[in-house]
Coordinates of C-alpha atoms and ligand atoms in Angstrom, one line a residue:
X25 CA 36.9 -55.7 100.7
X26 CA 39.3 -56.6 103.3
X27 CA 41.7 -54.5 105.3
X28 CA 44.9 -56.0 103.5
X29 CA 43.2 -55.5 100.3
X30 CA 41.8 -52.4 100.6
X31 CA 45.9 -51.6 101.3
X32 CA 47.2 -53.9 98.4
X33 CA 45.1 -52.1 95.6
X34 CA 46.0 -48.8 97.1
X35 CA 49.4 -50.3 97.0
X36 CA 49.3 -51.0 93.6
X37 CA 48.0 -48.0 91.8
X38 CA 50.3 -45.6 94.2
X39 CA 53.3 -46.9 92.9
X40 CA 52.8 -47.8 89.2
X41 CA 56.5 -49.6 87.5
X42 CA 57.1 -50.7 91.0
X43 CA 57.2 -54.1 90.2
X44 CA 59.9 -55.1 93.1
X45 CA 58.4 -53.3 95.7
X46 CA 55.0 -54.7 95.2
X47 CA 55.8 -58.3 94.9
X48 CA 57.9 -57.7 98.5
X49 CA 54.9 -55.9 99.9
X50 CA 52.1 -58.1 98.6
X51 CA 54.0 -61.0 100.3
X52 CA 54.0 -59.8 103.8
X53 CA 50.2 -58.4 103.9
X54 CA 49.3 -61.5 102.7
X55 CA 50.7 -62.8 105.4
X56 CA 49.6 -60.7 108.1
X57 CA 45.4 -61.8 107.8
X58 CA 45.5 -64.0 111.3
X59 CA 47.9 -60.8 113.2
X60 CA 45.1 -58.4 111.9
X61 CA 42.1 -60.5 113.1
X62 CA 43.6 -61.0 116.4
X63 CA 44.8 -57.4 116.5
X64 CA 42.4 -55.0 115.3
X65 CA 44.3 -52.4 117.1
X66 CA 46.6 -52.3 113.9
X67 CA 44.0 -51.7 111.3
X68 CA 42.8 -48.8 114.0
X69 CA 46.1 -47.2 113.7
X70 CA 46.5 -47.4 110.0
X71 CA 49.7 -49.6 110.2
X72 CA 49.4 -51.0 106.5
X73 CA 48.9 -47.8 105.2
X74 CA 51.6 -46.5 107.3
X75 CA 54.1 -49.5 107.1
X76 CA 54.1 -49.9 103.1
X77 CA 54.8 -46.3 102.8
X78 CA 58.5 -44.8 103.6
X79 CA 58.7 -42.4 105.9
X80 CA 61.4 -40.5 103.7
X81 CA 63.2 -41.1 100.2
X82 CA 65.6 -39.6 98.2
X83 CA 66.9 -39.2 95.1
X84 CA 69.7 -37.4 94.1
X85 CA 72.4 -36.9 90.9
X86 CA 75.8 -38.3 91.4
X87 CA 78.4 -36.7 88.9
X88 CA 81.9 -38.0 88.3
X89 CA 84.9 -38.1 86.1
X90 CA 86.4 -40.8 84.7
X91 CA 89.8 -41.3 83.8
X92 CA 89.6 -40.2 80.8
X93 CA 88.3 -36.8 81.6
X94 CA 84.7 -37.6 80.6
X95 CA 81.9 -36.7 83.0
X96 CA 78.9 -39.3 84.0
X97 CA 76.0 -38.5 86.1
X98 CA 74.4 -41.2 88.0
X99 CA 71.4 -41.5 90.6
X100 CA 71.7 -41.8 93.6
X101 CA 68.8 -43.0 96.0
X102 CA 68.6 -43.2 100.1
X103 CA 64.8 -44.6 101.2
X104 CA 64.8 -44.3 105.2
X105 CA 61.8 -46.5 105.5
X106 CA 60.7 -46.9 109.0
X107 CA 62.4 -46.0 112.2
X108 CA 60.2 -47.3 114.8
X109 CA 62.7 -49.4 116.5
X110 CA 65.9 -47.9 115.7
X111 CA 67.5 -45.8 113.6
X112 CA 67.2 -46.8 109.6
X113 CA 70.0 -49.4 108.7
X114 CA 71.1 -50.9 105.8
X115 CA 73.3 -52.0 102.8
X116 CA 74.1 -49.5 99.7
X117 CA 73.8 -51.3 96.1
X118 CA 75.7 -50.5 93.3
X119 CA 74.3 -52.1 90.2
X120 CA 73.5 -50.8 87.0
X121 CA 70.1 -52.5 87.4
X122 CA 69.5 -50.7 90.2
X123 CA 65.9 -48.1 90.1
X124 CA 63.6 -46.7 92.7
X125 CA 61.4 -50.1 93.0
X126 CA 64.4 -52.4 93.6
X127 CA 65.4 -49.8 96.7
X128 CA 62.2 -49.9 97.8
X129 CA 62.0 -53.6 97.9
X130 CA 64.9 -53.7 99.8
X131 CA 64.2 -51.2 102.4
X132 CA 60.7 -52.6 103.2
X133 CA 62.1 -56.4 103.2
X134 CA 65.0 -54.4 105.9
X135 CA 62.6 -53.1 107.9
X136 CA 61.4 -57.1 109.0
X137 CA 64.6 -58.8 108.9
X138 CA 66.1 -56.2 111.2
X139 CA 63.5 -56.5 113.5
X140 CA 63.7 -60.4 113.7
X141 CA 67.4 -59.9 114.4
X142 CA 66.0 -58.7 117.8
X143 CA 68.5 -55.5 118.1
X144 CA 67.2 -51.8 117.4
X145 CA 67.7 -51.0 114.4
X146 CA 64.9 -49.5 111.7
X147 CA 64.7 -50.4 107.8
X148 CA 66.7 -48.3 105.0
X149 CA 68.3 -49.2 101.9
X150 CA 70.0 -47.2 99.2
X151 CA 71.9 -47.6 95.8
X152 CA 73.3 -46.2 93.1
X153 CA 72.9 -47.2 89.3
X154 CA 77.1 -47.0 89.2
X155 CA 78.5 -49.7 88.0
X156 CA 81.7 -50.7 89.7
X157 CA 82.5 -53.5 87.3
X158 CA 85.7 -52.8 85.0
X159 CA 86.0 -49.4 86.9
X160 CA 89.5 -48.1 88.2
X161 CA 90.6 -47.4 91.6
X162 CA 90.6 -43.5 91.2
X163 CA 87.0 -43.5 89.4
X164 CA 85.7 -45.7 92.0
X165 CA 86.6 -43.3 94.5
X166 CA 85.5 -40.3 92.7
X167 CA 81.9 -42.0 92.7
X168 CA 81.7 -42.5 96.3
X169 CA 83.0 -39.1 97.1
X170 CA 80.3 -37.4 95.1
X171 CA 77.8 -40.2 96.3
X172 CA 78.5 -39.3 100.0
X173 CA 78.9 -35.1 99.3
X174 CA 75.2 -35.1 99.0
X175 CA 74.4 -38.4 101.3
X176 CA 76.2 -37.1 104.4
X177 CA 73.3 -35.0 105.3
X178 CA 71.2 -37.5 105.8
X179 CA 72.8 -39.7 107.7
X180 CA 74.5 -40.6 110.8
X181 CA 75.5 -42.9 113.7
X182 CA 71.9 -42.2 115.5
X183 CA 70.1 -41.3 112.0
X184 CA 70.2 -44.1 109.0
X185 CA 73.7 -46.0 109.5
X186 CA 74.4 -47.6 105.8
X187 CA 77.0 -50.7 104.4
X188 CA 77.4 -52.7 101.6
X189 CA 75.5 -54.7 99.5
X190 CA 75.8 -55.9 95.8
X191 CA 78.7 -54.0 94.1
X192 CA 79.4 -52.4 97.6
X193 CA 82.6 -54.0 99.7
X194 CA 84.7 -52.7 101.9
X195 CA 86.6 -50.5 99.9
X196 CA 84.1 -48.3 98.7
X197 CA 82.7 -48.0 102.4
X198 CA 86.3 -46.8 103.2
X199 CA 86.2 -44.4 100.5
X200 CA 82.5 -43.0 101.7
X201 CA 83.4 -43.5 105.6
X202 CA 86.4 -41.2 104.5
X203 CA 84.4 -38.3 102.6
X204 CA 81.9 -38.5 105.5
X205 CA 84.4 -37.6 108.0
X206 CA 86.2 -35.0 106.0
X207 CA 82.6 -32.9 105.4
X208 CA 81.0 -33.6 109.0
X209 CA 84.3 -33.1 111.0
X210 CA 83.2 -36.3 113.3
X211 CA 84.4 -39.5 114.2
X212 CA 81.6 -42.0 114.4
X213 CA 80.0 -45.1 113.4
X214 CA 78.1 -44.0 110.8
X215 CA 78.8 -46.6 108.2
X216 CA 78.9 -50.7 108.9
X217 CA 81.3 -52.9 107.1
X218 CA 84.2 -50.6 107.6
X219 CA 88.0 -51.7 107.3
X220 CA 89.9 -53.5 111.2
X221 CA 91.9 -50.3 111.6
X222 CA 89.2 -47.5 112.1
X223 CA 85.9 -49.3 113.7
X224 CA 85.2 -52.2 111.9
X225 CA 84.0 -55.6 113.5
X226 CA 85.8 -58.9 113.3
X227 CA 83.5 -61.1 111.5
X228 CA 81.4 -58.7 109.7
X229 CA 82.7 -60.0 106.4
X230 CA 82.0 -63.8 107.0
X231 CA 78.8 -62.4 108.7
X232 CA 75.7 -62.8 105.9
X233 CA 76.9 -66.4 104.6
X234 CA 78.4 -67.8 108.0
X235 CA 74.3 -67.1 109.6
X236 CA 72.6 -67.7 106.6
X237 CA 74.3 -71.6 107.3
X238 CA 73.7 -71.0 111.0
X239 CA 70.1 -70.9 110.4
X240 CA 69.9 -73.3 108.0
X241 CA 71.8 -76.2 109.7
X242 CA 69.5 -75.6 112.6
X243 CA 66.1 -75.9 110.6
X244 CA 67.8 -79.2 109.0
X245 CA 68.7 -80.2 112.7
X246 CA 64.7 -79.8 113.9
X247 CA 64.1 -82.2 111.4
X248 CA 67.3 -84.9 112.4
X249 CA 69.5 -83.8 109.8
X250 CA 72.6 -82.1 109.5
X251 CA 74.6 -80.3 106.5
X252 CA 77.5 -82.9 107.0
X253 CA 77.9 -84.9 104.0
X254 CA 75.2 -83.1 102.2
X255 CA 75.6 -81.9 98.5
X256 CA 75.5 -77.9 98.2
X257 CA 74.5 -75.8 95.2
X258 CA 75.4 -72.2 95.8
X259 CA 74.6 -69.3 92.7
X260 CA 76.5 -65.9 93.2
X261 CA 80.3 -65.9 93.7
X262 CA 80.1 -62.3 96.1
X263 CA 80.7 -61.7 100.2
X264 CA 77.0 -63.7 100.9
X265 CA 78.2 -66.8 98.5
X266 CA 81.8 -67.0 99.4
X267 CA 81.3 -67.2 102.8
X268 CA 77.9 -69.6 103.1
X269 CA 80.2 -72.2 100.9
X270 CA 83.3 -72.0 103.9
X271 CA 81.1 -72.6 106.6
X272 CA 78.8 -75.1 104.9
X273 CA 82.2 -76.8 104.0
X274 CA 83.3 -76.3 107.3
X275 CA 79.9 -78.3 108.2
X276 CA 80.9 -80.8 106.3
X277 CA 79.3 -80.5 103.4
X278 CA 80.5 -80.5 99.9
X279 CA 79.9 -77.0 97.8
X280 CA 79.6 -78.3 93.9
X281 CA 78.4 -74.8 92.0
X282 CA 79.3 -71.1 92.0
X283 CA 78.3 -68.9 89.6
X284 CA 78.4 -64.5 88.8
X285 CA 76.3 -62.8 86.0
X286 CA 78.3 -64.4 82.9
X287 CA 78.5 -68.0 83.9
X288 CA 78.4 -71.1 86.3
X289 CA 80.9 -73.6 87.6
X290 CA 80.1 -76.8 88.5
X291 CA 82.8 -79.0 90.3
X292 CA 81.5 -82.4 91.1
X293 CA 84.5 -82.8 93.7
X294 CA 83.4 -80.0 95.6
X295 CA 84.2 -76.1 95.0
X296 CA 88.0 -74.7 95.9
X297 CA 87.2 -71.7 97.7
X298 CA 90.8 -70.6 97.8
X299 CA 90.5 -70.4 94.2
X300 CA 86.9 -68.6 94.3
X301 CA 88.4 -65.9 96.6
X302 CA 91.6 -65.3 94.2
X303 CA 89.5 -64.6 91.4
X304 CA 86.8 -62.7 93.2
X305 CA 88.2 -61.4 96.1
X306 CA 92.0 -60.4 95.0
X307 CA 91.4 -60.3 90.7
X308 CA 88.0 -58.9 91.1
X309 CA 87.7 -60.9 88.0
X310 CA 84.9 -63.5 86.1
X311 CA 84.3 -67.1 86.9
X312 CA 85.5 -68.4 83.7
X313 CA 89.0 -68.2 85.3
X314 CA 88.1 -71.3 87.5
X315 CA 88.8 -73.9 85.0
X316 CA 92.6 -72.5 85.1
X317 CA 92.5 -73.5 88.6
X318 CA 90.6 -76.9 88.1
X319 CA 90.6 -78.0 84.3
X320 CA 87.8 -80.9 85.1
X321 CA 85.1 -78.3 86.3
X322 CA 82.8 -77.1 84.0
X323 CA 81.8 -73.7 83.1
X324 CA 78.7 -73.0 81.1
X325 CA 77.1 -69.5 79.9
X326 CA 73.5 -71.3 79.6
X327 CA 70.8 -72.5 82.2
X328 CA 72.1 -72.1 85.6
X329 CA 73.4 -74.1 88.8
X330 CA 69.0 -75.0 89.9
X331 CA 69.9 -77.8 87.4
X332 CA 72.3 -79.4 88.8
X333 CA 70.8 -82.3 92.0
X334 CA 71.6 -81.1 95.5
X335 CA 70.6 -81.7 99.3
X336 CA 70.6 -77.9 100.0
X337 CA 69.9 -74.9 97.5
X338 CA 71.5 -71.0 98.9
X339 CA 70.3 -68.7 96.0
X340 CA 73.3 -65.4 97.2
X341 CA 73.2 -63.6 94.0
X342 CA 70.0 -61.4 93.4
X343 CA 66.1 -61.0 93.7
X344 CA 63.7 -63.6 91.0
X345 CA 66.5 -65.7 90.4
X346 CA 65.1 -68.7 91.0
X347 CA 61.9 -69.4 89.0
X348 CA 58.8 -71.8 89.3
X349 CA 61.2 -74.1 86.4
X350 CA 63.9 -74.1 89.1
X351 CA 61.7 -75.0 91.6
X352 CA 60.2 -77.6 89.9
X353 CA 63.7 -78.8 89.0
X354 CA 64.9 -78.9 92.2
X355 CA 61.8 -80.5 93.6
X356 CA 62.7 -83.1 91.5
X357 CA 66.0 -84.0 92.5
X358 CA 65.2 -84.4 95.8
X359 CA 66.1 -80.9 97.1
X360 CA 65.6 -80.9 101.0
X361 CA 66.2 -77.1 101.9
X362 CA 66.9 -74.1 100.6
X363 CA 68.0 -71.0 102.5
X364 CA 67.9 -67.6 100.7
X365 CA 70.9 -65.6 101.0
X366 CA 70.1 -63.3 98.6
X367 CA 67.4 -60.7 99.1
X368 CA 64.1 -62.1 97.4
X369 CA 65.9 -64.4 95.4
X370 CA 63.2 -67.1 94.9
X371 CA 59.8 -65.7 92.6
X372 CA 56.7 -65.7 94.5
X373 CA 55.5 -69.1 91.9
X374 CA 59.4 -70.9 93.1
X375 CA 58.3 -70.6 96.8
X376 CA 54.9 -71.9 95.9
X377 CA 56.2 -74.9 94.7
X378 CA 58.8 -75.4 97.4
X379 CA 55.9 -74.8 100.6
X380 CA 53.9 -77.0 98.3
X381 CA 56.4 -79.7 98.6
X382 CA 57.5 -79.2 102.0
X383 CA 60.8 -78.5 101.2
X384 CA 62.5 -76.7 104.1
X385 CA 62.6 -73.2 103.0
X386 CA 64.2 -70.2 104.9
X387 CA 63.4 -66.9 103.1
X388 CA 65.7 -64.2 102.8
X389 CA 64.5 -61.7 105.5
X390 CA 65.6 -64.9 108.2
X391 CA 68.0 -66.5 106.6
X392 CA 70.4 -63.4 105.5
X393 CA 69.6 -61.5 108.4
X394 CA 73.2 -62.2 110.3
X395 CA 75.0 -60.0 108.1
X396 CA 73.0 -56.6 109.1
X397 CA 73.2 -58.2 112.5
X398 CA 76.4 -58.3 112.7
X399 CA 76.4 -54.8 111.3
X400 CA 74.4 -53.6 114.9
X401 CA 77.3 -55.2 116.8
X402 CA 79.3 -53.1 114.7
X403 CA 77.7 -50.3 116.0
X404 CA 77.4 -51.7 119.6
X405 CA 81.4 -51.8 119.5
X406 CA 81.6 -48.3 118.1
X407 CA 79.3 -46.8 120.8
X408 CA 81.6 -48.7 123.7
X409 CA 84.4 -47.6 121.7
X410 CA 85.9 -51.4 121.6
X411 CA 86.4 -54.0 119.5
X412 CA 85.1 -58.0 120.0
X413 CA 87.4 -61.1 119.5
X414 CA 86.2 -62.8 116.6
X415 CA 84.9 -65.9 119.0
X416 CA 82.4 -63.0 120.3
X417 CA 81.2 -61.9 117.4
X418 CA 80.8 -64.9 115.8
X419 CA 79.2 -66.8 118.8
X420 CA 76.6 -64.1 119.4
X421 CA 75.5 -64.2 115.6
X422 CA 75.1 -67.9 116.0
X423 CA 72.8 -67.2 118.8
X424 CA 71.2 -64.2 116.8
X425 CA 70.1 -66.9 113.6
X426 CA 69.3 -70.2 116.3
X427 CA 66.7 -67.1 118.0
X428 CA 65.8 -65.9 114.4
X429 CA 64.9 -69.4 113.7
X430 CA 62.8 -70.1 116.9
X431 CA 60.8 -66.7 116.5
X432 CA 59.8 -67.6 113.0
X433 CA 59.0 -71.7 113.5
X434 CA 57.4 -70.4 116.6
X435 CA 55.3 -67.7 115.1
X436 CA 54.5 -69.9 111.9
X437 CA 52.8 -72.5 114.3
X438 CA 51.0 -70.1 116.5
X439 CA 49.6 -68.7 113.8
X440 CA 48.0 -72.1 112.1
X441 CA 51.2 -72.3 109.4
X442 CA 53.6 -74.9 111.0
X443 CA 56.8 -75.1 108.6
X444 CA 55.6 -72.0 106.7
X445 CA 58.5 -70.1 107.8
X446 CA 57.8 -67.4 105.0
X447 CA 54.6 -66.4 107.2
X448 CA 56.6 -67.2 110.1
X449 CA 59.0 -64.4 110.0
X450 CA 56.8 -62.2 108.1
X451 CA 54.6 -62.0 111.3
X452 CA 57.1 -62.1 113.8
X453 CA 59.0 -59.2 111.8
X454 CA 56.2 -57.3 111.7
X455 CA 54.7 -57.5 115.3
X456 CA 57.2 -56.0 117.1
X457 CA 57.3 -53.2 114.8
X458 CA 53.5 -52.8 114.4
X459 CA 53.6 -52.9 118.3
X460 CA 55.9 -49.8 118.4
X461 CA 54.0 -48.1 115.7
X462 CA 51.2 -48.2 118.0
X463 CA 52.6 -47.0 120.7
X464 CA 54.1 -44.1 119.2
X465 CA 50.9 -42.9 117.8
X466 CA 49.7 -41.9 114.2
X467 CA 53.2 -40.4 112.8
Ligands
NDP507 P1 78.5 -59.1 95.8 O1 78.5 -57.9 95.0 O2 79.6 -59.4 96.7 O3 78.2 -60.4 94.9 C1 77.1 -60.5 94.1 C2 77.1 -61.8 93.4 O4 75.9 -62.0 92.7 C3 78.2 -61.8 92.3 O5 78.6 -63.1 92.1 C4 77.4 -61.2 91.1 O6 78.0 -61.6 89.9 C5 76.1 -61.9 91.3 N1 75.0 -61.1 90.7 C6 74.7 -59.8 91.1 N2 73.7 -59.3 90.4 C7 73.4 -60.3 89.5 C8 72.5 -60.3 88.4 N3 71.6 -59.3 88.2 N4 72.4 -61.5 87.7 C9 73.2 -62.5 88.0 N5 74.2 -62.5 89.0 C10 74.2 -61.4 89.7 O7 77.1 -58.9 96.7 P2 76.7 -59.7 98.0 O8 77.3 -61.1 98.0 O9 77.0 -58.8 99.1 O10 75.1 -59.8 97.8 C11 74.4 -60.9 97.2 C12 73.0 -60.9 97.7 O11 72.9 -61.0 99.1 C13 72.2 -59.6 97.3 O12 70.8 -60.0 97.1 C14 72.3 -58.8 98.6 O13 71.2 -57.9 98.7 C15 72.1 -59.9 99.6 N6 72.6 -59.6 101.0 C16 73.9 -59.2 101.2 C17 74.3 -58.9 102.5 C18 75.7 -58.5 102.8 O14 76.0 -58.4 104.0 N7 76.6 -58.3 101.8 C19 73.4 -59.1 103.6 C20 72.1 -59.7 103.3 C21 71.8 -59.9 102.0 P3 78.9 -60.5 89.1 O15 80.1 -60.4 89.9 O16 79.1 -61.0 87.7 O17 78.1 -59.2 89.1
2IT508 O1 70.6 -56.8 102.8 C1 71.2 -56.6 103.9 O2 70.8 -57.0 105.0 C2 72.5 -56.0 103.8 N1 73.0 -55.7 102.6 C3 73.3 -55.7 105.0 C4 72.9 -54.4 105.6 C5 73.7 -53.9 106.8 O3 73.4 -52.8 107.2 O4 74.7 -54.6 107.2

């Protein structure tokens, strides 16, 4: 049996009802067979073994009252994955969904992006099965103060530096940021994401979807194409979607569906974003409301936006929502990329399909790695104690995704997979922190 097979079926029957965490892991050891054979130095140094296996999680209870005087308890979860390049970063979920394999998947999938972004920073993800939808101000807060009374030992600016994710925006980071300070007694840059007036970075918001287009319009460009006048089908209607459809507009192309977990728009004269952000951003409310705002769109509670013929597909809602049906769909009309902004948004039979019919595909651990780079710049300005125009923010992340792009077209081709940027970044994610692994001996 091979080495990443030997590590796959170990995989497998160590973490039964995983389901998440295995399909993330299977995909990078598959990737990884032409790294190990020239390499053997990592199979000497157990870094399979070591890598698919965190080096810390936890679970804890989360208890709150709502405002009705009724107590819940929730679970909390922390899973500091690796920290051989930096201390563990990464976003906090709050979803009902949300379980011990879908943390997992996201920490291990951190652990490569953050590397690619090229800054130090380790792999950690966390979560609670809270969910913020429908919730009031008061009982939001109550949640993250008893999420952070147990989580503050954990963490810290040099430790495991969290932010948000699904369900997690910059309100409930003020509200933990807030709780973290009151119980430590210290000022620091322990959370990313956080609000202009106490250590936040310009830019951080716009961050995930403004690189996830960066990179994107510069695969298109290696290949003499460009987003302007190019038809855009966004799913998700959060911080990754809102901001991929202004910059993609901004590119010049034309953004013709949104959708959150009830429903889908699609507007065939192109999305008004002003009226996305009013409804998400101000009402916190459903998509449904769009058709006040433009009576000709339409709004529909079955399929999804895959069906609907684009140029470019950005999948920024959640993981296995595109299928091999959407694939095929898409393949059909003619899709020429698709960029994930989601994390593991496209099933392992979709990406099939799409490497199968060379459509330009940028998976998620590239393409919505800007976000949690912009997040170390948080931290870079925190450390200086200063804060960055927006211009320098925003013109280092464009460097960050052009660089994230060359590493993993580079790595793809080195490796005898030109244009298979899903074994492009999984290799050159995982060098540099199988090289540091190495060198910091069997921990
Ligand atoms: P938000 O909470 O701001 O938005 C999430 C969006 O996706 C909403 O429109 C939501 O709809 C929809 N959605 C969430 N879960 C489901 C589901 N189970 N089924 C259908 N639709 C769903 O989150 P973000 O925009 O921050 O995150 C979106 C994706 O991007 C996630 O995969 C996240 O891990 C990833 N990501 C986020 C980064 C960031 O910086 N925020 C960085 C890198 C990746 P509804 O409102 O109805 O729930
Ligand atoms: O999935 C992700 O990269 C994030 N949710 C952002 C993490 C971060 O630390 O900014």
């Amino acid at each position: 049996m091979s080495y990443i097979s030997e590590v796959t079926e170990e995989l497998k029957g160590r973490n039964p009802g995983q389901p998440e965490f295995i399909q993330a892991a299977t995909e990078v050891l598959e990737s990884l067979g032409t790294v190990l054979a020239e390499h053997p130095e990592y199979q000497k140094n157990a870094i399979l073994e070591r890598i698919v296996e965190p080096d810390r999680q936890l679970m804890f209870r989360v208890p709150w009252i709502d405002d009705k005087g009724v107590p819940h308890v929730n679970r909390g979860f922390r899973i500091q994955f690796n920290n051989a390049i930096g201390p563990y970063k990464g976003g906090l979920r709050l979803h009902p969904s949300v379980n011990l394999s879908i943390i997992k998947f996201l920490g291990f999938e951190q652990i490569f992006k953050n590397s690619l972004t090229g800054l130090p920073i380790g792999g950690g993800k966390g979560g609670s099965d809270f969910d913020p939808k429908g919730k009031s101000d008061r009982e939001i807060f109550e949640f993250c103060r008893s999420f952070m009374t147990e989580l503050y030992r954990h963490i810290g600016a040099d430790v495991d530096v969290p932010a948000g994710d699904i369900g997690t925006g910059a309100r409930e980071i003020g509200y933990m940021f807030g709780t973290y300070k009151k119980l430590n007694n210290r000022y620091e840059g322990v959370l990313t994401g956080k609000g202009l007036q106490y250590g936040g970075s310009l830019a951080r918001t716009e961050a995930t979807g403004y690189g996830l287009v960066y990179l994107v319009e510069e695969m298109l460009h290696e290949k003499g194409m460009r987003f302007q006048g190019k038809k855009v089908a966004i799913s998700g209607s959060g911080n990754v979607a809102i901001y991929a459809a202004e910059k993609a507009t901004a590119f010049g192309a034309k953004i013709i569906t949104m959708s959150d977990s009830t429903g889908w728009i699609h507007d065939p004269e192109g999305i008004d974003l002003a009226a996305i952000k009013e409804i998400k951003e101000v009402n916190r409310a459903r998509l449904s409301e769009y058709k006040s705002f433009r009576p000709h769109a339409e709004y529909s509670t079955s399929g999804n936006v895959w069906q609907v013929a684009c140029d470019v597909a950005l999948p920024c809602a959640t993981q296995n929502e595109l299928n091999k049906a959407d694939a095929e769909t898409l393949v059909k009309n003619k899709v020429l990329a698709v960029g994930e902004g989601a994390n593991m948004p496209s099933t392992p039979e979709a990406q099939e399909v799409f490497i199968k019919n060379k459509v330009l595909f940028a998976p998620a651990k590239a393409a919505n790695a800007g976000g949690v780079a912009t997040s170390a710049l948080e931290m870079s300005q925190n450390s200086q104690r200063l804060n960055w125009t927006f211009e320098k923010v925003d013109s280092k992340l464009h460097d960050i995704m052009k660089n994230i792009y060359r590493q993993m077209s580079a790595s793809a081709e080195a490796y005898g997979f030109k244009d298979n940027f899903i074994v492009g970044a999984n290799i050159a994610g995982f060098k540099k922190v199988a090289d540091a692994m190495v060198a910091q001996g069997i921990q």
